[in-house]
């Protein structure tokens, strides 16, 4: 039959259609892969002649799959892809052709031509003319999808903000099109048209005059009268742009560097506003905090040292320019702007604080008779005393002033700020017990006053927020931590404030919780270095007696009882602008500390802690995501995942857990991640597939070779739950690796948990893939001895797994192997187990042994025997 087809091919070469038909028949008859590749390559040539380029590319690909170096197939696919306008893919194919045959002139010429075409296409694609024309084509197409039209209209707005884009819109007959968009009456299209006109009118008098002439003032006024606030505001902005362009009132500077200078100065102006002074900008309570966040964001987005130096210079010039010995209002404006920098890009603000006279100005303002001066100065002192060197200066020069302000002022706002300033200075030594800044008991008194204000619900939220700020500093002292968690009303008051609408409090609450749980980063100090430091008379940090583990555990229990989990779950839901990566990291640290005791993890799940941890594990700083993932692992390792993470959330947990398998994570994280993945893999196929999709399998296999017994055992248990997946089974069927050998040898280990997991995996693999029954006897000469050891084991679970493996071998269709097994001592062992009296504790083992004997009889390897009645 094949001969007749090939004969037809030779006769019908003159007819392309007939040739395609014959080649198609040949593909169904041919079994030889190499011959089949030639047939596909030839049919690809026929499709090229027929200009059926998609089919040509497909057939050429099938030929290439068999032989990646088939230059004819590669070149034919290249020709087809070029016709399909997939130039980059065609270029790759002809590049491979020229590598295989570097002297082939056709390949070299095609390579050069395609390279030039790609460059021309890129130039056209990214040119302003092309972008404008593309937007117009979409908007003029009546059959185009509505969403695409709206997107194109919005893209025109963006293009109109560039001078080149605005000019091309105007030159390409864009004004009539924009008028058509206005006539649609659709809000999105009307807004896009008005905003595009605003961009075209900005900074260009001649173009503005032309647009007024073409559109007409009456038309613009009629649009402004539409009953839609967004359209009215956009039209007002258009009139402003028209007025500025015609009168020369548009003094804005265009360009990235100039925009940064202008933007920075405006943000610093906002930071420097003092609401208590006249002629200030209108602001909300959070405006200045948001301005600080914006300053920090701008700083983080800078990518090189010259840009950062320029940023510092602009800030420095602005602050210095505001200082005036004859105008106190300008001075406090400068100090307030500096406070904004210290709350945003701290290193910029801290560098400015170091300028000569700045700290002295702050201290001098504290002694001013004006309350507004005192308030601004105290806040600046609070923000600037983060560094120990600054704190030392203020302790020396400003503590007495702060104390006087605290005692004498009747203004509660200043009083609380002075208290927080004292709190921050009192905590300047951190958790170093030997570096207390104030006399014994002073920090406890400050903390007591903070707790008193915190519990006073009659006070406004902002003042109570400052009380939490004070505790955030003071709780670095272990005595203060203990007093705070024992003061249940104060603790609950803080949790309630954390749940309030004012989310600017989150950072201070998170700091307090981190301090109380001792979940901040701790450096491991080598004992040898401590002795060396003492010998050289260097300072050695001392741990507070109440910072030891048993005290920390007691504090954690009290916090859990006080409702900390409910507060944390609400805090996690805050807007990302206020819930910064640093805050997220602190919340993750707290969760990890709270989940340390397995007995408490049920309570964490019951109050929604598992759900709250998922976003912390997926978004935030690298350290924060690791801590949150570790907390998830602790919960998933000992809890029922379906209860801890109900519904679809259980699938979101997999990725954070897999991230803990990375070699850079520590052993505890690896171990608990493996335990939790084992728990998840035991639930259903969908979760097992999800684990494999997250590429966890190579890491799990790697940990099966780990020297650490616990990690190796956990990895093997995880693999045992994954072997039901076809993908895992295929990996064990592959040749050239030691996966199966490792499992077989693990069955001989002394560690019973490891032995049970390995035997379980082997039992399921040999049941699913009969070829593995034969393969396991080839990977090690000790297989028979290991199998005997399993079925003689005194632990019923391990013995049962060994007997299942024996049954799988008997059922594997390898009669020679089954015969070899029965001719060994295994038959005697099976007989002894099978003849045993029924025993509820070992019945499963006895039943499997009997099933093996029945199978051996079915195979004709043994004669029937009588079981006890």
Short mmCIF file of C-alpha atoms in Angstrom, two decimals, residues 92-93 98 126 261 281 313 320 327 338 360 405 418 431 470 554 562 571 574 600 661 740 746 810 841 845:
data_model
loop_
_atom_site.label_atom_id
_atom_site.label_comp_id
_atom_site.label_asym_id
_atom_site.label_seq_id
_atom_site.Cartn_x
_atom_site.Cartn_y
_atom_site.Cartn_z
CA UNK A 92 15.52 33.02 14.06
CA UNK A 93 14.94 30.15 11.61
CA UNK A 98 23.12 30.07 8.28
CA UNK A 126 7.39 53.08 17.63
CA UNK A 261 12.73 70.05 40.64
CA UNK A 281 -2.80 75.62 51.93
CA UNK A 313 20.63 69.34 46.34
CA UNK A 320 18.27 76.67 53.37
CA UNK A 327 10.98 85.71 60.06
CA UNK A 338 12.49 68.78 57.16
CA UNK A 360 20.47 74.07 67.41
CA UNK A 405 7.29 71.95 77.91
CA UNK A 418 6.77 66.44 74.22
CA UNK A 431 16.85 46.68 73.70
CA UNK A 470 5.34 56.80 72.42
CA UNK A 554 3.80 34.71 78.35
CA UNK A 562 -6.50 40.25 74.17
CA UNK A 571 -4.71 46.07 59.55
CA UNK A 574 -5.60 48.73 54.75
CA UNK A 600 -1.98 28.63 69.40
CA UNK A 661 12.10 25.39 49.53
CA UNK A 740 14.05 4.98 42.02
CA UNK A 746 15.54 4.40 51.80
CA UNK A 810 3.40 -10.53 41.16
CA UNK A 841 -4.49 -5.00 64.82
CA UNK A 845 -1.22 -7.15 56.74
#
